[in-house]
Structures are given as structure tokens and as C-alpha cells.
Amino acid sequence: MEKRNYYDEPLSENSGFLTKSLPRRSFLQYTGAGVAAATLVMAGCKAEAPITIQNHDGVDLGSGDFGILNYAYALEQLEAAFYVQVLATPYSGISSKEKSYMHDICRHEVAHREFFKNALGSKAIPALEVDFSTIDFSSRDSVLAASKGFEDLGVTAYNGAGALLESVDYLLLAGKIVSVEARHAALIRDLIQCGSFANSEVLDQNGLDGARTPAEVLALAATFIKTKINASNLPTT
Amino acid sequence: MNFVNILEEIEKVDGDVYERLSPRRKAMKNFFSMGSKVAIAALPLALGSMFKKAYGQAVPQNIIDVLQYALTLEHFEYRFYERGSMLAPIPVGADNAAIQIIRDSEGKHVNFLKSVISSVGATPVAEKVVYDFTAGGTFPTVFTDYATFLAVAQVLEDTGVRAYKGRAGELLGQKVFLTAALGIHAVEARHAAKIRSMRRMNGHAPLLKSYITGGNDSGVPAANGNYGGSTPEGNVVQAGITITGINGQTISANTATEAFDEALTAAEVLALVAPFGVS
């Protein structure tokens, strides 16, 4: 049920660019008998690749745990670059409080980015080229919507990556970071709309935050990453 | 939760999984074809019974232990907000709404964990009949003073985040359970951030941030242990890498602690919640 391609889905401008297509919500909104049948076919056919992205060009994230760490490194690069830009060109009417939030979050993402860079050492992917041309950095609405999107996406990315790791140590590290991303998400969400810190846009009916596969996350993040990324060697189970 | 991957994983260790499930292929088909809204609500139960039918008591005891531990904490958290929303002088409006949202989330976690535990053939741990929300008199005004209520809530939420984090490793290799636990873990972090924002906005703790700065930033000395432990929240070294000033970046020690939340062991958490009558 997490096999949809997201990039062909029109995005609503006022709902944030990513939150609309959380897997569970998509499941609720779009899954019909057709997709259920497809899921069943795949359940009975191990060889069928569940990932639809087959990009073998570009920067290779690698395989195994290092592949997942590079995947996290790529996302942290993206997030850090975004907040660096927010601080460099603050949106009009930014309050001192909001500026301090953006500053804090920026420093956290930079810390995450540099941590992964050092942890990966020679296995680290190079610096990625980003593309924020779809974000209007002069507009509070545009910046906060993007910020919300990145933070919520980060939460689902780490949640989905957890089970792909083999090392308990790396799982713990991912856990240390994902809760900070969730704190960011709650903070930003409330700046947009008070009380939306953990609403049904991000939580399922059991009150759980979502999880996304790397393929899903990278498809959503692709708009903002100019560098071609090859995720084909990442673990999928 | 990805059923395809689950089945693939099982097939790796048990090549006969489809054979075992084959008499129930029709049941599986029904399962996957259920109306979407029903499928989500019934998911833990349906999944659990599918596995139980195929394997008997297949879910290892240590996994069930983690689920019971989580349920024990969620019972308490839910009741804290349930009592609090009735008794504590919470301002009507945004604050009251937020507390109700958090209360309802905790209630959903309780029901979710109960259904998962039941569906794998175990008996969900019962809620304690009586809690001591004053923690043995440490917080005598927890339900009469709003600032105290929020302070205790912050400590409980931050501790909840640390509790899930500390046991995630035991679920590695159990994708469904691990992903679910991570799903709750992140929500607890959202709650913690919200409570912290409320304390800041209400002027109870004007400098408090939505993330944990340094060690115990709650202003509650009795909560030192909640921010301490074998790896305290003040930790600035991750996997042997010092985060403060990493690679020449402007990362203060406080920022380094904010950027990474730390875990607590089960023993540490249970000792911390014992005064509340939880364990």
C-alpha cells in the first residue's frame, strides 16, 4: 500500500507541498480495489520489485546501513540548505521569535548534516546541489509551508528507515534525530496554525506518525534536489 | 506498515510461509480488499490474527514485553491528561484544545497497543487502579496549579520520548512492531514540543525551547533523573563524534544537546515513574 508514485499527483498549494500525500492518508483517500489487488499480487510474488524508481545514474547512496546513512545525510543536507537560505533572506515580517526558531532549527540540521558526514567518512556522498526555485523565500506562508513539509517528511523518512537498518547503534542514532525533527514539525505547524502540531494530516487513526520508504521520500524531495541520486542499492526490506 | 515486506521477510526464514498461509489465501484476499477505512482501523487486529493463525504464538516474548511496557506508560499518560483535563485549571481555548488533542492521542495509543497485544495472543497489561499524580507529594498542586500541571506534563512527555527510543533496538528485525513504535515515539515528541511551547507562551518558562537544551531544562529539580540517566540529555558526543563545533560549524554545546534527544533504559524509566504508582 506504499507503492504509489507521488510525483504525478497534483499538489494543492495551500495544504503544504508534502503533507497531503502521507502514505496512510493516500491509502484512505485513493486506495480502491485496484490497488488492493495489486498489493495482493505483490504479496504473492516476491520477485516483484516494490520500488518503482529505477534511477541507476547519479550519486550512488550505496547499500546496507551506509546506504541508509547516506540517505539520511542527503535529507539533512537538503534541510540544512533550506534553513541557511531562510536565515540569509528572512521572509518579510519575520518576528524575532520566529527568527530564533529558524536559527535553532538551522543549527540542528547543520549538526545532523555534519554528524552524518563525519560518521560516513570516505563513504559519504558529495555535497548535493539543491533547487529551491519553487519556494518564495520572501513569503512567510511559502517558507513555513516548505518548512512544515521538510520536517514532516523527515519524520516519516526516519520512521520508514528504522526497519531497514541492521545495526542497533544506527537505529538508536536515527531515533535520537527523528524525535528532534518531530519537535521541529510540531513547532512549525503551530506557527502556521495553532493546534495543528499533531493533527490528522500527519497522524493515522491509531494516533501514530507515518512512515515512508526511501523511494517515496526521494520522489517527494526530488523537486528540491538538482543532483541526481541513485537509491537503487538501498535495502528495501 | 508494509505487508509485502513482512511476508518477504518471513519467507526468508520460513520458505513455506505462503504454503502455511495458503488455506487462508481467500482470507488474505479479503483482508487486503477490505474497505480502506475499515482496513486501517482493524489493521493491528487483523494482522495479528493472520500471523497467529499461521504460527501459533509466533511473536517472541521479548517483543510482547516491549509492547506491554509501552502500554503501561500510555495508560498512565492517558489518565494524567484525562484527569488533568477535568481537574486542572486549564485556560479555555487553545490550551484546553491542545490538552484534549494530546489526551486523545494517548487514548488512541492505549487502544492500539491493547489491540496489538491481544491480537498476538497475549493479555494486555491492566491499567493501575490508582495513580499518585503528585508523585508522592512532590507535585501537590499538579491538578490545581496550571503551571505545575504543564511542568509535569513536559517531564512526562520528554520521558516518554526517551522511553520509546530506549527500547526501539529490541524491536529491530520486527518491522511491523518497530515501525509502529517509531510512529508513537514521534508523536510523543510532537506532544513534548507542544507542551514546551505552551509553557513558553504562557510565560511559565519564557526561555524554554521546544527541544531539550542542556540537561534538565524543565525548571523542576525533582526531574533531574528524567533528563539524566546512563546517557543524559546533556550528551554532546554521538557515536564517538563530538557535535559541539563539529567541522568548524557554529554549534554550541547547548545546540549540540538540542539536536539529539537521548534514550532512557527501561529500568531507568520504571524507576522514574514509580513514585506515580505506575510500576
PDB file of N, CA, C and O in Angstrom, chain A residues 151-214:
ATOM      1  N   GLU A 151       9.989  19.017   7.527  1.00  0.00           N
ATOM      2  CA  GLU A 151      10.045  18.387   8.850  1.00  0.00           C
ATOM      3  C   GLU A 151       9.147  17.149   8.926  1.00  0.00           C
ATOM      4  O   GLU A 151       9.557  16.107   9.432  1.00  0.00           O
ATOM      5  N   ASP A 152       7.935  17.278   8.421  1.00  0.00           N
ATOM      6  CA  ASP A 152       7.048  16.110   8.424  1.00  0.00           C
ATOM      7  C   ASP A 152       7.629  14.990   7.559  1.00  0.00           C
ATOM      8  O   ASP A 152       7.549  13.809   7.907  1.00  0.00           O
ATOM      9  N   LEU A 153       8.217  15.395   6.428  1.00  0.00           N
ATOM     10  CA  LEU A 153       8.829  14.390   5.555  1.00  0.00           C
ATOM     11  C   LEU A 153       9.992  13.699   6.271  1.00  0.00           C
ATOM     12  O   LEU A 153      10.141  12.476   6.195  1.00  0.00           O
ATOM     13  N   GLY A 154      10.787  14.505   6.980  1.00  0.00           N
ATOM     14  CA  GLY A 154      11.915  13.935   7.717  1.00  0.00           C
ATOM     15  C   GLY A 154      11.455  12.901   8.739  1.00  0.00           C
ATOM     16  O   GLY A 154      12.066  11.833   8.878  1.00  0.00           O
ATOM     17  N   VAL A 155      10.371  13.206   9.433  1.00  0.00           N
ATOM     18  CA  VAL A 155       9.848  12.260  10.427  1.00  0.00           C
ATOM     19  C   VAL A 155       9.473  10.933   9.756  1.00  0.00           C
ATOM     20  O   VAL A 155       9.871   9.856  10.198  1.00  0.00           O
ATOM     21  N   THR A 156       8.732  11.024   8.663  1.00  0.00           N
ATOM     22  CA  THR A 156       8.309   9.777   8.005  1.00  0.00           C
ATOM     23  C   THR A 156       9.502   9.047   7.380  1.00  0.00           C
ATOM     24  O   THR A 156       9.513   7.823   7.295  1.00  0.00           O
ATOM     25  N   ALA A 157      10.508   9.825   6.965  1.00  0.00           N
ATOM     26  CA  ALA A 157      11.698   9.203   6.368  1.00  0.00           C
ATOM     27  C   ALA A 157      12.451   8.372   7.404  1.00  0.00           C
ATOM     28  O   ALA A 157      12.787   7.207   7.165  1.00  0.00           O
ATOM     29  N   TYR A 158      12.695   8.970   8.561  1.00  0.00           N
ATOM     30  CA  TYR A 158      13.407   8.223   9.609  1.00  0.00           C
ATOM     31  C   TYR A 158      12.553   7.063  10.120  1.00  0.00           C
ATOM     32  O   TYR A 158      13.056   5.979  10.398  1.00  0.00           O
ATOM     33  N   ASN A 159      11.268   7.301  10.261  1.00  0.00           N
ATOM     34  CA  ASN A 159      10.394   6.219  10.735  1.00  0.00           C
ATOM     35  C   ASN A 159      10.413   5.033   9.767  1.00  0.00           C
ATOM     36  O   ASN A 159      10.374   3.884  10.182  1.00  0.00           O
ATOM     37  N   GLY A 160      10.454   5.350   8.474  1.00  0.00           N
ATOM     38  CA  GLY A 160      10.486   4.274   7.488  1.00  0.00           C
ATOM     39  C   GLY A 160      11.849   3.622   7.373  1.00  0.00           C
ATOM     40  O   GLY A 160      11.956   2.435   7.048  1.00  0.00           O
ATOM     41  N   ALA A 161      12.895   4.388   7.651  1.00  0.00           N
ATOM     42  CA  ALA A 161      14.258   3.861   7.506  1.00  0.00           C
ATOM     43  C   ALA A 161      14.653   2.963   8.672  1.00  0.00           C
ATOM     44  O   ALA A 161      15.512   2.090   8.520  1.00  0.00           O
ATOM     45  N   GLY A 162      14.000   3.162   9.812  1.00  0.00           N
ATOM     46  CA  GLY A 162      14.382   2.411  11.007  1.00  0.00           C
ATOM     47  C   GLY A 162      14.488   0.919  10.761  1.00  0.00           C
ATOM     48  O   GLY A 162      15.502   0.284  11.061  1.00  0.00           O
ATOM     49  N   ALA A 163      13.445   0.357  10.173  1.00  0.00           N
ATOM     50  CA  ALA A 163      13.406  -1.093   9.974  1.00  0.00           C
ATOM     51  C   ALA A 163      14.353  -1.552   8.867  1.00  0.00           C
ATOM     52  O   ALA A 163      14.564  -2.751   8.695  1.00  0.00           O
ATOM     53  N   LEU A 164      14.911  -0.619   8.123  1.00  0.00           N
ATOM     54  CA  LEU A 164      15.848  -1.007   7.056  1.00  0.00           C
ATOM     55  C   LEU A 164      17.282  -1.118   7.576  1.00  0.00           C
ATOM     56  O   LEU A 164      18.170  -1.577   6.867  1.00  0.00           O
ATOM     57  N   LEU A 165      17.486  -0.675   8.799  1.00  0.00           N
ATOM     58  CA  LEU A 165      18.828  -0.712   9.376  1.00  0.00           C
ATOM     59  C   LEU A 165      19.120  -2.076   9.987  1.00  0.00           C
ATOM     60  O   LEU A 165      18.212  -2.778  10.441  1.00  0.00           O
ATOM     61  N   GLU A 166      20.387  -2.422  10.002  1.00  0.00           N
ATOM     62  CA  GLU A 166      20.787  -3.683  10.641  1.00  0.00           C
ATOM     63  C   GLU A 166      21.425  -3.442  11.992  1.00  0.00           C
ATOM     64  O   GLU A 166      21.389  -4.303  12.864  1.00  0.00           O
ATOM     65  N   SER A 167      22.034  -2.291  12.158  1.00  0.00           N
ATOM     66  CA  SER A 167      22.754  -2.007  13.400  1.00  0.00           C
ATOM     67  C   SER A 167      21.838  -1.316  14.407  1.00  0.00           C
ATOM     68  O   SER A 167      21.192  -0.321  14.092  1.00  0.00           O
ATOM     69  N   VAL A 168      21.827  -1.860  15.629  1.00  0.00           N
ATOM     70  CA  VAL A 168      21.043  -1.220  16.703  1.00  0.00           C
ATOM     71  C   VAL A 168      21.597   0.156  17.021  1.00  0.00           C
ATOM     72  O   VAL A 168      20.845   1.051  17.394  1.00  0.00           O
ATOM     73  N   ASP A 169      22.900   0.319  16.888  1.00  0.00           N
ATOM     74  CA  ASP A 169      23.501   1.611  17.203  1.00  0.00           C
ATOM     75  C   ASP A 169      22.996   2.693  16.245  1.00  0.00           C
ATOM     76  O   ASP A 169      22.699   3.813  16.655  1.00  0.00           O
ATOM     77  N   TYR A 170      22.933   2.338  14.966  1.00  0.00           N
ATOM     78  CA  TYR A 170      22.443   3.322  13.999  1.00  0.00           C
ATOM     79  C   TYR A 170      20.950   3.578  14.200  1.00  0.00           C
ATOM     80  O   TYR A 170      20.472   4.695  14.011  1.00  0.00           O
ATOM     81  N   LEU A 171      20.221   2.526  14.566  1.00  0.00           N
ATOM     82  CA  LEU A 171      18.790   2.719  14.839  1.00  0.00           C
ATOM     83  C   LEU A 171      18.612   3.709  15.988  1.00  0.00           C
ATOM     84  O   LEU A 171      17.763   4.603  15.928  1.00  0.00           O
ATOM     85  N   LEU A 172      19.429   3.559  17.023  1.00  0.00           N
ATOM     86  CA  LEU A 172      19.343   4.483  18.161  1.00  0.00           C
ATOM     87  C   LEU A 172      19.658   5.914  17.709  1.00  0.00           C
ATOM     88  O   LEU A 172      18.966   6.861  18.095  1.00  0.00           O
ATOM     89  N   LEU A 173      20.673   6.045  16.856  1.00  0.00           N
ATOM     90  CA  LEU A 173      21.024   7.384  16.364  1.00  0.00           C
ATOM     91  C   LEU A 173      19.889   7.991  15.558  1.00  0.00           C
ATOM     92  O   LEU A 173      19.571   9.175  15.702  1.00  0.00           O
ATOM     93  N   ALA A 174      19.285   7.166  14.722  1.00  0.00           N
ATOM     94  CA  ALA A 174      18.143   7.655  13.942  1.00  0.00           C
ATOM     95  C   ALA A 174      17.032   8.095  14.890  1.00  0.00           C
ATOM     96  O   ALA A 174      16.373   9.114  14.671  1.00  0.00           O
ATOM     97  N   GLY A 175      16.852   7.339  15.966  1.00  0.00           N
ATOM     98  CA  GLY A 175      15.840   7.673  16.962  1.00  0.00           C
ATOM     99  C   GLY A 175      16.139   8.984  17.669  1.00  0.00           C
ATOM    100  O   GLY A 175      15.236   9.769  17.975  1.00  0.00           O
ATOM    101  N   LYS A 176      17.426   9.234  17.904  1.00  0.00           N
ATOM    102  CA  LYS A 176      17.813  10.480  18.570  1.00  0.00           C
ATOM    103  C   LYS A 176      17.511  11.689  17.695  1.00  0.00           C
ATOM    104  O   LYS A 176      17.244  12.775  18.192  1.00  0.00           O
ATOM    105  N   ILE A 177      17.602  11.484  16.388  1.00  0.00           N
ATOM    106  CA  ILE A 177      17.386  12.599  15.455  1.00  0.00           C
ATOM    107  C   ILE A 177      15.905  12.765  15.128  1.00  0.00           C
ATOM    108  O   ILE A 177      15.383  13.874  15.077  1.00  0.00           O
ATOM    109  N   VAL A 178      15.203  11.651  14.926  1.00  0.00           N
ATOM    110  CA  VAL A 178      13.820  11.770  14.440  1.00  0.00           C
ATOM    111  C   VAL A 178      12.920  12.490  15.446  1.00  0.00           C
ATOM    112  O   VAL A 178      12.032  13.246  15.066  1.00  0.00           O
ATOM    113  N   SER A 179      13.172  12.313  16.729  1.00  0.00           N
ATOM    114  CA  SER A 179      12.300  12.993  17.688  1.00  0.00           C
ATOM    115  C   SER A 179      12.555  14.497  17.667  1.00  0.00           C
ATOM    116  O   SER A 179      11.649  15.287  17.940  1.00  0.00           O
ATOM    117  N   VAL A 180      13.770  14.891  17.327  1.00  0.00           N
ATOM    118  CA  VAL A 180      14.050  16.322  17.194  1.00  0.00           C
ATOM    119  C   VAL A 180      13.346  16.874  15.949  1.00  0.00           C
ATOM    120  O   VAL A 180      12.785  17.974  15.967  1.00  0.00           O
ATOM    121  N   GLU A 181      13.350  16.091  14.875  1.00  0.00           N
ATOM    122  CA  GLU A 181      12.609  16.513  13.672  1.00  0.00           C
ATOM    123  C   GLU A 181      11.112  16.649  14.004  1.00  0.00           C
ATOM    124  O   GLU A 181      10.442  17.563  13.518  1.00  0.00           O
ATOM    125  N   ALA A 182      10.607  15.738  14.804  1.00  0.00           N
ATOM    126  CA  ALA A 182       9.191  15.798  15.184  1.00  0.00           C
ATOM    127  C   ALA A 182       8.908  17.031  16.038  1.00  0.00           C
ATOM    128  O   ALA A 182       7.855  17.667  15.911  1.00  0.00           O
ATOM    129  N   ARG A 183       9.857  17.384  16.889  1.00  0.00           N
ATOM    130  CA  ARG A 183       9.711  18.624  17.681  1.00  0.00           C
ATOM    131  C   ARG A 183       9.664  19.835  16.749  1.00  0.00           C
ATOM    132  O   ARG A 183       8.841  20.739  16.927  1.00  0.00           O
ATOM    133  N   HIS A 184      10.577  19.850  15.772  1.00  0.00           N
ATOM    134  CA  HIS A 184      10.555  20.934  14.785  1.00  0.00           C
ATOM    135  C   HIS A 184       9.194  20.996  14.091  1.00  0.00           C
ATOM    136  O   HIS A 184       8.612  22.066  13.922  1.00  0.00           O
ATOM    137  N   ALA A 185       8.744  19.835  13.637  1.00  0.00           N
ATOM    138  CA  ALA A 185       7.489  19.786  12.880  1.00  0.00           C
ATOM    139  C   ALA A 185       6.346  20.368  13.706  1.00  0.00           C
ATOM    140  O   ALA A 185       5.538  21.158  13.212  1.00  0.00           O
ATOM    141  N   ALA A 186       6.300  19.997  14.982  1.00  0.00           N
ATOM    142  CA  ALA A 186       5.231  20.493  15.854  1.00  0.00           C
ATOM    143  C   ALA A 186       5.323  22.010  16.008  1.00  0.00           C
ATOM    144  O   ALA A 186       4.309  22.717  15.967  1.00  0.00           O
ATOM    145  N   LEU A 187       6.535  22.497  16.169  1.00  0.00           N
ATOM    146  CA  LEU A 187       6.749  23.933  16.361  1.00  0.00           C
ATOM    147  C   LEU A 187       6.314  24.714  15.116  1.00  0.00           C
ATOM    148  O   LEU A 187       5.572  25.697  15.208  1.00  0.00           O
ATOM    149  N   ILE A 188       6.779  24.273  13.963  1.00  0.00           N
ATOM    150  CA  ILE A 188       6.456  24.974  12.710  1.00  0.00           C
ATOM    151  C   ILE A 188       4.957  24.898  12.416  1.00  0.00           C
ATOM    152  O   ILE A 188       4.324  25.877  12.011  1.00  0.00           O
ATOM    153  N   ARG A 189       4.390  23.710  12.623  1.00  0.00           N
ATOM    154  CA  ARG A 189       2.956  23.539  12.361  1.00  0.00           C
ATOM    155  C   ARG A 189       2.124  24.532  13.178  1.00  0.00           C
ATOM    156  O   ARG A 189       1.159  25.095  12.693  1.00  0.00           O
ATOM    157  N   ASP A 190       2.504  24.718  14.429  1.00  0.00           N
ATOM    158  CA  ASP A 190       1.739  25.635  15.275  1.00  0.00           C
ATOM    159  C   ASP A 190       1.936  27.087  14.863  1.00  0.00           C
ATOM    160  O   ASP A 190       1.078  27.920  15.149  1.00  0.00           O
ATOM    161  N   LEU A 191       3.066  27.389  14.215  1.00  0.00           N
ATOM    162  CA  LEU A 191       3.246  28.752  13.692  1.00  0.00           C
ATOM    163  C   LEU A 191       2.265  29.001  12.553  1.00  0.00           C
ATOM    164  O   LEU A 191       1.789  30.115  12.359  1.00  0.00           O
ATOM    165  N   ILE A 192       1.997  27.957  11.793  1.00  0.00           N
ATOM    166  CA  ILE A 192       1.073  28.094  10.658  1.00  0.00           C
ATOM    167  C   ILE A 192      -0.363  28.119  11.158  1.00  0.00           C
ATOM    168  O   ILE A 192      -1.154  28.978  10.796  1.00  0.00           O
ATOM    169  N   GLN A 193      -0.648  27.151  11.998  1.00  0.00           N
ATOM    170  CA  GLN A 193      -1.998  27.097  12.572  1.00  0.00           C
ATOM    171  C   GLN A 193      -1.916  26.516  13.979  1.00  0.00           C
ATOM    172  O   GLN A 193      -1.544  25.336  14.149  1.00  0.00           O
ATOM    173  N   CYS A 194      -2.261  27.330  14.959  1.00  0.00           N
ATOM    174  CA  CYS A 194      -2.149  26.878  16.344  1.00  0.00           C
ATOM    175  C   CYS A 194      -3.020  25.641  16.562  1.00  0.00           C
ATOM    176  O   CYS A 194      -4.190  25.609  16.177  1.00  0.00           O
ATOM    177  N   GLY A 195      -2.410  24.624  17.140  1.00  0.00           N
ATOM    178  CA  GLY A 195      -3.160  23.399  17.419  1.00  0.00           C
ATOM    179  C   GLY A 195      -2.988  22.316  16.367  1.00  0.00           C
ATOM    180  O   GLY A 195      -3.558  21.236  16.498  1.00  0.00           O
ATOM    181  N   SER A 196      -2.183  22.616  15.337  1.00  0.00           N
ATOM    182  CA  SER A 196      -2.018  21.611  14.274  1.00  0.00           C
ATOM    183  C   SER A 196      -0.758  20.774  14.464  1.00  0.00           C
ATOM    184  O   SER A 196      -0.327  20.076  13.556  1.00  0.00           O
ATOM    185  N   PHE A 197      -0.175  20.826  15.660  1.00  0.00           N
ATOM    186  CA  PHE A 197       1.118  20.164  15.932  1.00  0.00           C
ATOM    187  C   PHE A 197       1.086  18.658  15.701  1.00  0.00           C
ATOM    188  O   PHE A 197       2.102  18.044  15.403  1.00  0.00           O
ATOM    189  N   ALA A 198      -0.074  18.063  15.870  1.00  0.00           N
ATOM    190  CA  ALA A 198      -0.167  16.600  15.682  1.00  0.00           C
ATOM    191  C   ALA A 198      -1.584  16.279  15.213  1.00  0.00           C
ATOM    192  O   ALA A 198      -2.292  15.516  15.848  1.00  0.00           O
ATOM    193  N   ASN A 199      -1.959  16.854  14.080  1.00  0.00           N
ATOM    194  CA  ASN A 199      -3.340  16.659  13.637  1.00  0.00           C
ATOM    195  C   ASN A 199      -3.466  15.461  12.686  1.00  0.00           C
ATOM    196  O   ASN A 199      -2.491  14.748  12.424  1.00  0.00           O
ATOM    197  N   SER A 200      -4.650  15.290  12.171  1.00  0.00           N
ATOM    198  CA  SER A 200      -4.913  14.086  11.369  1.00  0.00           C
ATOM    199  C   SER A 200      -4.217  14.121  10.011  1.00  0.00           C
ATOM    200  O   SER A 200      -4.225  13.141   9.279  1.00  0.00           O
ATOM    201  N   GLU A 201      -3.601  15.256   9.704  1.00  0.00           N
ATOM    202  CA  GLU A 201      -2.824  15.328   8.470  1.00  0.00           C
ATOM    203  C   GLU A 201      -1.573  14.448   8.580  1.00  0.00           C
ATOM    204  O   GLU A 201      -1.067  13.937   7.587  1.00  0.00           O
ATOM    205  N   VAL A 202      -1.063  14.323   9.802  1.00  0.00           N
ATOM    206  CA  VAL A 202       0.171  13.544   9.993  1.00  0.00           C
ATOM    207  C   VAL A 202      -0.025  12.282  10.833  1.00  0.00           C
ATOM    208  O   VAL A 202       0.817  11.385  10.810  1.00  0.00           O
ATOM    209  N   LEU A 203      -1.106  12.209  11.587  1.00  0.00           N
ATOM    210  CA  LEU A 203      -1.330  11.036  12.426  1.00  0.00           C
ATOM    211  C   LEU A 203      -2.422  10.161  11.824  1.00  0.00           C
ATOM    212  O   LEU A 203      -3.385  10.664  11.252  1.00  0.00           O
ATOM    213  N   ASP A 204      -2.251   8.864  11.962  1.00  0.00           N
ATOM    214  CA  ASP A 204      -3.293   7.963  11.470  1.00  0.00           C
ATOM    215  C   ASP A 204      -4.367   7.766  12.553  1.00  0.00           C
ATOM    216  O   ASP A 204      -4.336   8.407  13.601  1.00  0.00           O
ATOM    217  N   GLN A 205      -5.294   6.880  12.273  1.00  0.00           N
ATOM    218  CA  GLN A 205      -6.418   6.724  13.197  1.00  0.00           C
ATOM    219  C   GLN A 205      -6.015   6.119  14.537  1.00  0.00           C
ATOM    220  O   GLN A 205      -6.751   6.193  15.504  1.00  0.00           O
ATOM    221  N   ASN A 206      -4.840   5.493  14.573  1.00  0.00           N
ATOM    222  CA  ASN A 206      -4.350   4.951  15.829  1.00  0.00           C
ATOM    223  C   ASN A 206      -3.471   5.946  16.586  1.00  0.00           C
ATOM    224  O   ASN A 206      -2.875   5.600  17.603  1.00  0.00           O
ATOM    225  N   GLY A 207      -3.374   7.162  16.044  1.00  0.00           N
ATOM    226  CA  GLY A 207      -2.555   8.179  16.707  1.00  0.00           C
ATOM    227  C   GLY A 207      -1.072   7.989  16.473  1.00  0.00           C
ATOM    228  O   GLY A 207      -0.260   8.396  17.299  1.00  0.00           O
ATOM    229  N   LEU A 208      -0.700   7.367  15.345  1.00  0.00           N
ATOM    230  CA  LEU A 208       0.710   7.135  15.031  1.00  0.00           C
ATOM    231  C   LEU A 208       1.164   8.055  13.897  1.00  0.00           C
ATOM    232  O   LEU A 208       0.413   8.287  12.957  1.00  0.00           O
ATOM    233  N   ASP A 209       2.399   8.510  14.012  1.00  0.00           N
ATOM    234  CA  ASP A 209       3.020   9.239  12.915  1.00  0.00           C
ATOM    235  C   ASP A 209       3.308   8.252  11.788  1.00  0.00           C
ATOM    236  O   ASP A 209       3.455   7.054  12.018  1.00  0.00           O
ATOM    237  N   GLY A 210       3.440   8.770  10.573  1.00  0.00           N
ATOM    238  CA  GLY A 210       3.605   7.911   9.412  1.00  0.00           C
ATOM    239  C   GLY A 210       5.032   7.457   9.169  1.00  0.00           C
ATOM    240  O   GLY A 210       5.967   7.866   9.844  1.00  0.00           O
ATOM    241  N   ALA A 211       5.177   6.585   8.192  1.00  0.00           N
ATOM    242  CA  ALA A 211       6.485   6.108   7.747  1.00  0.00           C
ATOM    243  C   ALA A 211       6.476   6.051   6.229  1.00  0.00           C
ATOM    244  O   ALA A 211       5.461   5.702   5.629  1.00  0.00           O
ATOM    245  N   ARG A 212       7.584   6.425   5.625  1.00  0.00           N
ATOM    246  CA  ARG A 212       7.701   6.349   4.168  1.00  0.00           C
ATOM    247  C   ARG A 212       8.957   5.588   3.789  1.00  0.00           C
ATOM    248  O   ARG A 212       9.961   5.637   4.508  1.00  0.00           O
ATOM    249  N   THR A 213       8.917   4.932   2.652  1.00  0.00           N
ATOM    250  CA  THR A 213      10.109   4.261   2.136  1.00  0.00           C
ATOM    251  C   THR A 213      11.047   5.311   1.544  1.00  0.00           C
ATOM    252  O   THR A 213      10.611   6.409   1.172  1.00  0.00           O
ATOM    253  N   PRO A 214      12.331   4.969   1.413  1.00  0.00           N
ATOM    254  CA  PRO A 214      13.262   5.907   0.772  1.00  0.00           C
ATOM    255  C   PRO A 214      12.786   6.315  -0.617  1.00  0.00           C
ATOM    256  O   PRO A 214      12.917   7.493  -0.995  1.00  0.00           O
TER     257      PRO A 214
END
